JSON list of C-alpha atoms in Angstrom, two decimals:
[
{"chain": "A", "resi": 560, "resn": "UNK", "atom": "CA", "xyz": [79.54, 43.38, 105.31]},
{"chain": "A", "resi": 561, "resn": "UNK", "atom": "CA", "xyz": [81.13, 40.23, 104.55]},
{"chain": "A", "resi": 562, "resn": "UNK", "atom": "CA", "xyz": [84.69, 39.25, 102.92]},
{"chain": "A", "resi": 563, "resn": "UNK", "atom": "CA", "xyz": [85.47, 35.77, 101.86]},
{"chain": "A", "resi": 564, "resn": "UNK", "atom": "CA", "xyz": [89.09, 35.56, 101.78]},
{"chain": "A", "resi": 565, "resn": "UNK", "atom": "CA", "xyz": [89.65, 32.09, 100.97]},
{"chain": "A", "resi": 566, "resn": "UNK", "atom": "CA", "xyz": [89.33, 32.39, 97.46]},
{"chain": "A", "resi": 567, "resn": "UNK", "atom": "CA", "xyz": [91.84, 35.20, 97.41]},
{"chain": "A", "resi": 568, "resn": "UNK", "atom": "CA", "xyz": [95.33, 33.94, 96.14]},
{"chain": "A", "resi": 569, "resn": "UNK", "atom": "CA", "xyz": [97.72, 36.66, 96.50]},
{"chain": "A", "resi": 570, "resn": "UNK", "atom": "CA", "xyz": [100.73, 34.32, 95.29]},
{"chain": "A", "resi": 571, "resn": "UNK", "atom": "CA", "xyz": [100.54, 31.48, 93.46]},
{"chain": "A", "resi": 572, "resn": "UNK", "atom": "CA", "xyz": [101.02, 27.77, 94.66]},
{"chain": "A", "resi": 573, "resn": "UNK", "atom": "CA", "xyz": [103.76, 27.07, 92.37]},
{"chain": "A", "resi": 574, "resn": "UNK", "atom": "CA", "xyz": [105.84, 30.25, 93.18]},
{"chain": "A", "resi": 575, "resn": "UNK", "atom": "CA", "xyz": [105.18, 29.34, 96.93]},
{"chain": "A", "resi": 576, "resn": "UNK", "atom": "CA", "xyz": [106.77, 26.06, 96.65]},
{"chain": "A", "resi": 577, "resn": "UNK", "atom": "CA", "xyz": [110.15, 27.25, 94.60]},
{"chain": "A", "resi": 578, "resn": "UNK", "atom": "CA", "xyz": [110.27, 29.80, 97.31]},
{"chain": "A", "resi": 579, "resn": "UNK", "atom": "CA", "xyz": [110.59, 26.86, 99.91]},
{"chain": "A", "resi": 580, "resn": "UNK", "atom": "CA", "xyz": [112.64, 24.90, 97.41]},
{"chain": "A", "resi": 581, "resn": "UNK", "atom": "CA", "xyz": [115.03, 27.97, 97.09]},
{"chain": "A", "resi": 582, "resn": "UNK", "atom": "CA", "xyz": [115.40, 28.15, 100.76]},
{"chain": "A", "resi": 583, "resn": "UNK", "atom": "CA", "xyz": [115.77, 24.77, 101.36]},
{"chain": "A", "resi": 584, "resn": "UNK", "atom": "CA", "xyz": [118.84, 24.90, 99.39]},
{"chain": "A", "resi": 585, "resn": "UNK", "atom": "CA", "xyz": [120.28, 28.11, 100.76]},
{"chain": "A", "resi": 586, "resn": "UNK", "atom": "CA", "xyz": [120.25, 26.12, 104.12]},
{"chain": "A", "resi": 587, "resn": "UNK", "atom": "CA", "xyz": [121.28, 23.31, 102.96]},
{"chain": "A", "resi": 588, "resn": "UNK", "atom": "CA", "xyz": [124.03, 24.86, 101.74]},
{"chain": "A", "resi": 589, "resn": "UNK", "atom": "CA", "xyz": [125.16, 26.95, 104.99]},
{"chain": "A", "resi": 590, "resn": "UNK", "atom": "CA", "xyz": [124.82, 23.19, 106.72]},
{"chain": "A", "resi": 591, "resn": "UNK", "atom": "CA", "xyz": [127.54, 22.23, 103.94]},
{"chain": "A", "resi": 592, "resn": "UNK", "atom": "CA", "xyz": [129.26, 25.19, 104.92]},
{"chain": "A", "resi": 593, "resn": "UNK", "atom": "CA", "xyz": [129.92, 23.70, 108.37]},
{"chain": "A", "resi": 594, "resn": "UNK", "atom": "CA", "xyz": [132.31, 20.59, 106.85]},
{"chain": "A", "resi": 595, "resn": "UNK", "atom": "CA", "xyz": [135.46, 21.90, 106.10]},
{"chain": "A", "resi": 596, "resn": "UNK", "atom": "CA", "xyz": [139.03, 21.11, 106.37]},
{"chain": "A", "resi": 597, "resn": "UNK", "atom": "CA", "xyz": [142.07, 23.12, 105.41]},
{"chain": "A", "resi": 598, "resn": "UNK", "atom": "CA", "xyz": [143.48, 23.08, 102.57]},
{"chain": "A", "resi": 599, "resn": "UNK", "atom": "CA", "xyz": [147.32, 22.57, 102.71]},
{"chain": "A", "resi": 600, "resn": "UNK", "atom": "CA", "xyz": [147.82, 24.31, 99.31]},
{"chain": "A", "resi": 601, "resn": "UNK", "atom": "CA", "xyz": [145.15, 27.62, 99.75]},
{"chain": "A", "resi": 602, "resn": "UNK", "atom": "CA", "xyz": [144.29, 29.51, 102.75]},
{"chain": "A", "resi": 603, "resn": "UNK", "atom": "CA", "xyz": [140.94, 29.07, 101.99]},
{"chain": "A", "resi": 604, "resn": "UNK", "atom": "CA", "xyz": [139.30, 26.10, 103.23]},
{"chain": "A", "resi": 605, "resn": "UNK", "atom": "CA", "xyz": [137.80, 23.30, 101.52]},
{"chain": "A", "resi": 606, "resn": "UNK", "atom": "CA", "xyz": [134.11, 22.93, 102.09]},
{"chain": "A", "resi": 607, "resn": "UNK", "atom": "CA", "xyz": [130.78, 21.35, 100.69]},
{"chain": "A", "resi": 608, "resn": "UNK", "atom": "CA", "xyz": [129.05, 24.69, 99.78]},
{"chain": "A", "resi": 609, "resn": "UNK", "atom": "CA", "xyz": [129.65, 24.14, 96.49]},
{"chain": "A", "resi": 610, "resn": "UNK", "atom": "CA", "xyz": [128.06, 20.76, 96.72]},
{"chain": "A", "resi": 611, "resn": "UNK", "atom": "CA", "xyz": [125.15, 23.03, 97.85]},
{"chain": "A", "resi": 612, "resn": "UNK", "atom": "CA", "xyz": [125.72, 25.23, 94.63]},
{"chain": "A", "resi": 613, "resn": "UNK", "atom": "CA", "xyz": [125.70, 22.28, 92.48]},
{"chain": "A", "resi": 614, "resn": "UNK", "atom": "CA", "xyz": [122.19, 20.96, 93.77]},
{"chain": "A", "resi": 615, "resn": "UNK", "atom": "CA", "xyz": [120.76, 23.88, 93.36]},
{"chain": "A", "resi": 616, "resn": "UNK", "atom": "CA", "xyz": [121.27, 24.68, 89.85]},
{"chain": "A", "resi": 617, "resn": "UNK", "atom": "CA", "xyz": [120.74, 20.71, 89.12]},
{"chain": "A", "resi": 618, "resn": "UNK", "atom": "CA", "xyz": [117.06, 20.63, 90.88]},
{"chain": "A", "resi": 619, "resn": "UNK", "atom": "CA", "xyz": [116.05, 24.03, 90.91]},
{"chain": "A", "resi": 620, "resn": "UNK", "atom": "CA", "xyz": [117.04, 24.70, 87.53]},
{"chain": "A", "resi": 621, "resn": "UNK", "atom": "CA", "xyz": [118.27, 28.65, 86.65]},
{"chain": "A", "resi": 622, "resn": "UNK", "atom": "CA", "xyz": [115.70, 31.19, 87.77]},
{"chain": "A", "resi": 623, "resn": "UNK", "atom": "CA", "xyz": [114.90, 29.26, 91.50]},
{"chain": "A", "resi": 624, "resn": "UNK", "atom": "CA", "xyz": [118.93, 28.32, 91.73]},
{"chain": "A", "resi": 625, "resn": "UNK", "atom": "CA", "xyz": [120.20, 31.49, 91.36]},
{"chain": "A", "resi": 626, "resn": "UNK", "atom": "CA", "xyz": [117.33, 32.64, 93.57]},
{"chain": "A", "resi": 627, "resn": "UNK", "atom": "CA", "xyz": [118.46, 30.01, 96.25]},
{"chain": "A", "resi": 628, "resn": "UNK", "atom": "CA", "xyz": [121.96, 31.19, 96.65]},
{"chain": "A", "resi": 629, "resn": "UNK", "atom": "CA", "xyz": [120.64, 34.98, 96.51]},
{"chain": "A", "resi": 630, "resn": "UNK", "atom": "CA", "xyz": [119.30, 33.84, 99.49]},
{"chain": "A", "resi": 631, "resn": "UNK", "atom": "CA", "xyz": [121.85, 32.11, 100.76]},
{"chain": "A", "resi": 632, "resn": "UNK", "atom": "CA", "xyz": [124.35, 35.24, 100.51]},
{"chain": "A", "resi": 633, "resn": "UNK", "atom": "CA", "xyz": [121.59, 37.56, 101.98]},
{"chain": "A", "resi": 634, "resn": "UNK", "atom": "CA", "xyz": [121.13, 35.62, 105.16]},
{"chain": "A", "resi": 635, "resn": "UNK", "atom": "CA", "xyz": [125.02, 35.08, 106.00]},
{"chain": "A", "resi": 636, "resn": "UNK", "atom": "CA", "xyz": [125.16, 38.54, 104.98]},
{"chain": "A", "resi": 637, "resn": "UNK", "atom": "CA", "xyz": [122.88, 39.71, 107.86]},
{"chain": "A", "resi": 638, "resn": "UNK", "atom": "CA", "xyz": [124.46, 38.13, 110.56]},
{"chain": "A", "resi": 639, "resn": "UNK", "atom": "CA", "xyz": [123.43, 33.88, 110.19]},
{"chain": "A", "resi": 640, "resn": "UNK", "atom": "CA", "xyz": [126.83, 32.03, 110.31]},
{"chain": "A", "resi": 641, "resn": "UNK", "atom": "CA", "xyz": [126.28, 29.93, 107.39]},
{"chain": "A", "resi": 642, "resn": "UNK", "atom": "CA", "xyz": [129.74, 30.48, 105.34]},
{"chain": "A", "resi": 643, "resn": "UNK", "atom": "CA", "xyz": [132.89, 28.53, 105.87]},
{"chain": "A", "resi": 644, "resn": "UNK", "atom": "CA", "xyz": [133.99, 27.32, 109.84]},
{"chain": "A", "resi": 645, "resn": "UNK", "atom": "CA", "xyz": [130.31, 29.37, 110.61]},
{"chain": "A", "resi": 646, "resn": "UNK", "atom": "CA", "xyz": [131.64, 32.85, 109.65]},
{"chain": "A", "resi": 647, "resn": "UNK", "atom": "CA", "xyz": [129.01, 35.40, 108.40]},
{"chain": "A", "resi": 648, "resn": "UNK", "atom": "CA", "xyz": [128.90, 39.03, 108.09]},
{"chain": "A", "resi": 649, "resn": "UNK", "atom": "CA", "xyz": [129.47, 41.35, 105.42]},
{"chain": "A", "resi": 650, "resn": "UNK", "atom": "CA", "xyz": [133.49, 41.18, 105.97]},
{"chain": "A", "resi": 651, "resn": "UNK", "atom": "CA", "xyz": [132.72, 37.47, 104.74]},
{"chain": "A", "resi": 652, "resn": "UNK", "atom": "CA", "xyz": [131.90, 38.51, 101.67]},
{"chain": "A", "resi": 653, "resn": "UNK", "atom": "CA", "xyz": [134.77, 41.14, 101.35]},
{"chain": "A", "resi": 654, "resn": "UNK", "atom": "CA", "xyz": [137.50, 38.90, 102.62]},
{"chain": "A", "resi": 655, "resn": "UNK", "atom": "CA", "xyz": [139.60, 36.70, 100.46]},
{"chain": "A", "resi": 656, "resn": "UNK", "atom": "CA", "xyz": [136.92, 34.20, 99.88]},
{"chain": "A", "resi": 657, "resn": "UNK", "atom": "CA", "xyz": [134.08, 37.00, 99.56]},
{"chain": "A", "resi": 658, "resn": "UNK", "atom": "CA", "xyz": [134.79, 36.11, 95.53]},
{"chain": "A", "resi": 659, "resn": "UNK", "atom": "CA", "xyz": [133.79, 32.53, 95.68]},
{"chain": "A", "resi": 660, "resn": "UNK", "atom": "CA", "xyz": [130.51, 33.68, 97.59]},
{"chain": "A", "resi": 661, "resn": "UNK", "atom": "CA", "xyz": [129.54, 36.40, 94.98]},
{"chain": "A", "resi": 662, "resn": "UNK", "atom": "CA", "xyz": [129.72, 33.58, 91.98]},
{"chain": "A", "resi": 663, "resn": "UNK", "atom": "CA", "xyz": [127.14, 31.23, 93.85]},
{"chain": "A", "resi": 664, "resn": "UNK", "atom": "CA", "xyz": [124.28, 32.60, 92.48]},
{"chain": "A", "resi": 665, "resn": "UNK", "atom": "CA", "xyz": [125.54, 32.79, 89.25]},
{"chain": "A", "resi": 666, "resn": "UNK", "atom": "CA", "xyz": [127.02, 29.76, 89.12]},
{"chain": "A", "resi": 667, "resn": "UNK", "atom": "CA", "xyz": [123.64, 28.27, 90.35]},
{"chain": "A", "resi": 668, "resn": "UNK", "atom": "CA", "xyz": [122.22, 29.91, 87.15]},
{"chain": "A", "resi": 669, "resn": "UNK", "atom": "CA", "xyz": [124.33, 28.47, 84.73]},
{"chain": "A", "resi": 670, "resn": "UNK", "atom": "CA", "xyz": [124.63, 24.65, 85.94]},
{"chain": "A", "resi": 671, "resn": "UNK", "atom": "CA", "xyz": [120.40, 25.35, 85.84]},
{"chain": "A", "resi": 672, "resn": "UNK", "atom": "CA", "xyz": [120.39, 26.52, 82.49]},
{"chain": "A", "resi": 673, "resn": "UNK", "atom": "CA", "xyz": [123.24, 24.31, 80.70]},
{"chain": "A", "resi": 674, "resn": "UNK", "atom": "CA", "xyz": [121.15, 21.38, 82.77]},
{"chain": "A", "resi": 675, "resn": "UNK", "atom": "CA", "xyz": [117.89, 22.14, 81.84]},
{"chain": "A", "resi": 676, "resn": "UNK", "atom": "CA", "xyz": [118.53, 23.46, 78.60]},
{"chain": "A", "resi": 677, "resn": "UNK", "atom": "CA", "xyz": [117.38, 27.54, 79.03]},
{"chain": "A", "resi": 678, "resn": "UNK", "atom": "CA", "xyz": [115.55, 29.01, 81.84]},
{"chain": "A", "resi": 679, "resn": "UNK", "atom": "CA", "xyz": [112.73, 26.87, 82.51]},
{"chain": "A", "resi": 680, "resn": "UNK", "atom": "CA", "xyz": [112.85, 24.20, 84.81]},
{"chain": "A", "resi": 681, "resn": "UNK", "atom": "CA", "xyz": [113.29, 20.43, 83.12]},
{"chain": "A", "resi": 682, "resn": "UNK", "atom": "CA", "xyz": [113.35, 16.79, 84.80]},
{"chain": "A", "resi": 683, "resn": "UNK", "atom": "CA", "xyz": [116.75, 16.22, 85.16]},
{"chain": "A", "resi": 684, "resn": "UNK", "atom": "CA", "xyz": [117.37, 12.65, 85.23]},
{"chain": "A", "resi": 685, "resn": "UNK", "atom": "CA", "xyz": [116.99, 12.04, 81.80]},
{"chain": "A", "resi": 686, "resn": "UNK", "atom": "CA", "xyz": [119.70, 14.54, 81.11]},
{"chain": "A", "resi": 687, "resn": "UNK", "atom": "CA", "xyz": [122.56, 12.07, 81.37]},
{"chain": "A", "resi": 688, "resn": "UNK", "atom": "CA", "xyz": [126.00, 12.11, 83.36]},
{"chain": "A", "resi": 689, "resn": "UNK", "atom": "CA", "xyz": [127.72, 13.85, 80.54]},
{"chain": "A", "resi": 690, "resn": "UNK", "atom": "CA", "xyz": [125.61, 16.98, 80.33]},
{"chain": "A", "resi": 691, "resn": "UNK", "atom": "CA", "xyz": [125.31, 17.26, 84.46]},
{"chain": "A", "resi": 692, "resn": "UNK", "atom": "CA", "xyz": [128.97, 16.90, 84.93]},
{"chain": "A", "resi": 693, "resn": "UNK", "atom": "CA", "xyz": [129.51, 19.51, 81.81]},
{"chain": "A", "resi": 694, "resn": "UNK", "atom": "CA", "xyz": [127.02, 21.82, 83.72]},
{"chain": "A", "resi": 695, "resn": "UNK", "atom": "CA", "xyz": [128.76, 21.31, 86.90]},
{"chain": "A", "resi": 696, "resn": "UNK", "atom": "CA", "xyz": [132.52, 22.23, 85.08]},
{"chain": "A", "resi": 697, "resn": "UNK", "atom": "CA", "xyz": [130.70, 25.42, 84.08]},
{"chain": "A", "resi": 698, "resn": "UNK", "atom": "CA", "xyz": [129.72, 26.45, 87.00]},
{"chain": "A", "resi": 699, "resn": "UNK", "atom": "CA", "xyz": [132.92, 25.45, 88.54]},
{"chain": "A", "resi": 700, "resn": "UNK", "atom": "CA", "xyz": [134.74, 27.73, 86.16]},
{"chain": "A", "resi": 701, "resn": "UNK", "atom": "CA", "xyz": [132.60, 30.84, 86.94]},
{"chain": "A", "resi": 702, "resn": "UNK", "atom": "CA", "xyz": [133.52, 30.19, 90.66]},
{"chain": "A", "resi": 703, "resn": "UNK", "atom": "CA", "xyz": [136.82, 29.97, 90.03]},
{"chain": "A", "resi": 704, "resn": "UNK", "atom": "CA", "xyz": [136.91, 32.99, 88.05]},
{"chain": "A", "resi": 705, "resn": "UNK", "atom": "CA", "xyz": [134.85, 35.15, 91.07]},
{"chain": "A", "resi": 706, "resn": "UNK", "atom": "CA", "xyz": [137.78, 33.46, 93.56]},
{"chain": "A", "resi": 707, "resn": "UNK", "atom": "CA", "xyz": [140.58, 33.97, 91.80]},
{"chain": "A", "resi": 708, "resn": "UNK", "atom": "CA", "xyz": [139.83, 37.45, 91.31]},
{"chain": "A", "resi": 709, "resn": "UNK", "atom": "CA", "xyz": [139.12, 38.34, 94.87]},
{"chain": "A", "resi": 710, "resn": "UNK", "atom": "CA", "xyz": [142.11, 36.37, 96.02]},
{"chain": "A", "resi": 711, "resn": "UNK", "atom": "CA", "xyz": [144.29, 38.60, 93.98]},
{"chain": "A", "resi": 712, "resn": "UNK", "atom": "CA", "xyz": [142.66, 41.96, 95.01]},
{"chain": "A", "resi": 713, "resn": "UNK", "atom": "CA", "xyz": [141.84, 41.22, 98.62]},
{"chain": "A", "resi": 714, "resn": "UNK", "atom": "CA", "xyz": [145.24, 39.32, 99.19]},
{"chain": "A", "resi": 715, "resn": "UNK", "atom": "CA", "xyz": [147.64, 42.06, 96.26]},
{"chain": "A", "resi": 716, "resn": "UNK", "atom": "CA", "xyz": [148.49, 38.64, 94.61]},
{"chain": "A", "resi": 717, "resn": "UNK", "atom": "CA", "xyz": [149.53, 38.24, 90.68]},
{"chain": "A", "resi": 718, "resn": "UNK", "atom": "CA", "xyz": [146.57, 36.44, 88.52]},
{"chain": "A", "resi": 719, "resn": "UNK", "atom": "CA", "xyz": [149.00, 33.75, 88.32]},
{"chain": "A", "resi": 720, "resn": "UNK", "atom": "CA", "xyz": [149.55, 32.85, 92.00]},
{"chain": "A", "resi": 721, "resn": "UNK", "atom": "CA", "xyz": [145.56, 33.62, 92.87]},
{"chain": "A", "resi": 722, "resn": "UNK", "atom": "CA", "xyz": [144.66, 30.86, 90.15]},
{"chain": "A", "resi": 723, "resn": "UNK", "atom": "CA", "xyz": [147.48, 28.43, 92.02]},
{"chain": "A", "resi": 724, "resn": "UNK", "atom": "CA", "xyz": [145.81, 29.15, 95.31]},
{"chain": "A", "resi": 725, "resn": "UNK", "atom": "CA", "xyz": [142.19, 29.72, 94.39]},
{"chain": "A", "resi": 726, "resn": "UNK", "atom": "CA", "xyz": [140.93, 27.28, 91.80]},
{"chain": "A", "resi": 727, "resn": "UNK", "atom": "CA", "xyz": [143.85, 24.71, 91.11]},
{"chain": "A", "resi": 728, "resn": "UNK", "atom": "CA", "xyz": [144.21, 23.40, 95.04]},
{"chain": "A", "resi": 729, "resn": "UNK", "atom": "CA", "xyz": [140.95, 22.58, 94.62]},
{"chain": "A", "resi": 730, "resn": "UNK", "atom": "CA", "xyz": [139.95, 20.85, 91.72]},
{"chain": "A", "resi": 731, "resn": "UNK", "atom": "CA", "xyz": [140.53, 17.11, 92.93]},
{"chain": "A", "resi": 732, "resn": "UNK", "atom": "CA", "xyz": [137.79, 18.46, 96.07]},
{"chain": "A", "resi": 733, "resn": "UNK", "atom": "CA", "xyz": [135.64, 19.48, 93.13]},
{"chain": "A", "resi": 734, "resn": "UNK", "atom": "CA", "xyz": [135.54, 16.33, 91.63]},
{"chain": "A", "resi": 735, "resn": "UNK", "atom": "CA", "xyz": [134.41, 14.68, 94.20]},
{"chain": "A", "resi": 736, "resn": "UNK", "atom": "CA", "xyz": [131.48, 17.44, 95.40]},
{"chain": "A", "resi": 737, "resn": "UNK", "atom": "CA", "xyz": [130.29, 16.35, 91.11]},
{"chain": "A", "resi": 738, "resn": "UNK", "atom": "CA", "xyz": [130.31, 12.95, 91.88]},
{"chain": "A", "resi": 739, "resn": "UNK", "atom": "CA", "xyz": [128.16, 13.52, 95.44]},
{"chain": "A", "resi": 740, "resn": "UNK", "atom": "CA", "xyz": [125.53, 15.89, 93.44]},
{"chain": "A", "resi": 741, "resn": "UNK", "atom": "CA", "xyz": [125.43, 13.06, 90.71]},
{"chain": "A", "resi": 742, "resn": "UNK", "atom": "CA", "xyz": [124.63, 10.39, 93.47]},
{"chain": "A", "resi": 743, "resn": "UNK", "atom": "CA", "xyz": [122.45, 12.74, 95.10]},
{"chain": "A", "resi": 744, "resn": "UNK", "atom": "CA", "xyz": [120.48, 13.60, 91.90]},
{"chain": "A", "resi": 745, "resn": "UNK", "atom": "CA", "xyz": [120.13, 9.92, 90.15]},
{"chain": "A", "resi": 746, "resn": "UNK", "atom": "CA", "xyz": [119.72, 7.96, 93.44]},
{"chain": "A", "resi": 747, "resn": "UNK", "atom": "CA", "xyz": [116.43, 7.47, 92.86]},
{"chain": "A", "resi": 748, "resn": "UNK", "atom": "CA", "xyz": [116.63, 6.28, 89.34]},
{"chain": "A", "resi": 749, "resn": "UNK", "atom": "CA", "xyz": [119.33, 3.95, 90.77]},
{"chain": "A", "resi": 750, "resn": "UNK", "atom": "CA", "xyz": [117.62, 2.59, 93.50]},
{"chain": "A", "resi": 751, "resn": "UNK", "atom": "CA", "xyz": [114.19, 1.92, 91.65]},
{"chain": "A", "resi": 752, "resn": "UNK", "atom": "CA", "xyz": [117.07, -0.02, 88.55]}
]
């Protein structure tokens, strides 16, 4: 009795390599984790992981991006210290910055969809500055919104004073984490100009 098995394909190539894709980004993002100063204005610190968020959505588009920071969440949830100053655990993710955490993956999803324009994955080059940076406001809104919100139930602090601490101490740090995922995503288009 014989059985060839190499012509068995029990998942496909391309879903293998999104799979590696999505959790190249999920580490890539707990190594962003790791650089991160305080933030004089918000006890939360300030840290690339949003950088991370950003790249994912840009060059994984929706589906994989979303799937990336799934990912990401999962494996800081189980014990690897890949959130902010190399915390992990589930209290992580019920703390005061547990909202930011929760919006990754859907923030991942809509910078991949506004970028690539739906669900399927698109170059993204020839997108333009304009529509990446739009994509990346987005998805800076809906982690705003998921921080905000868990600052003011974790910490019992008004709306008003969450969205002081929680988004507005940090947008000149967000502007700079757009400009570092534009760089990182039209470098080559740059470099070949």
């Amino acid at each position: 009795m014989s059985t060839d098995t190499a012509s068995v394909e029990l998942v496909g190539e391309e879903t293998v390599e999104n799979v590696a894709r999505a959790a190249l980004l999920a580490a890539l993002t707990g190594a962003f984790a790791y650089v991160s100063f305080p933030n004089p204005f918000s006890p939360a610190p300030v840290s690339l992981q949003v950088l991370g968020v950003f790249l994912a959505g840009i060059l994984l588009g929706p589906v994989w991006g979303g799937v990336s920071m799934a990912l990401y969440l999962v494996a800081g949830a189980v014990g690897a210290p890949i959130f902010a100053g190399g915390s992990a655990g589930v209290g992580a993710l019920l703390g005061p910055t547990g909202g930011y955490l929760w919006s990754y993956p859907v923030a991942a999803f809509a910078i991949g969809a506004v970028v690539h324009g739906g669900l399927r994955l698109r170059n993204p080059v020839p997108r333009g500055i304009p529509r990446l940076v739009g994509a990346m406001v987005v998805g800076t809104v809906v982690i705003y919104a998921f921080g905000v919100v868990g600052f003011s139930l974790v910490l019992n602090m008004t709306l008003k004073k969450a969205f002081l601490t929680a988004a507005v101490a940090f947008v000149p740090a967000e502007a700079f984490k757009m400009a570092a995922a534009i760089g990182v995503v039209r470098s080559d288009q740059i470099a070949a100009e």
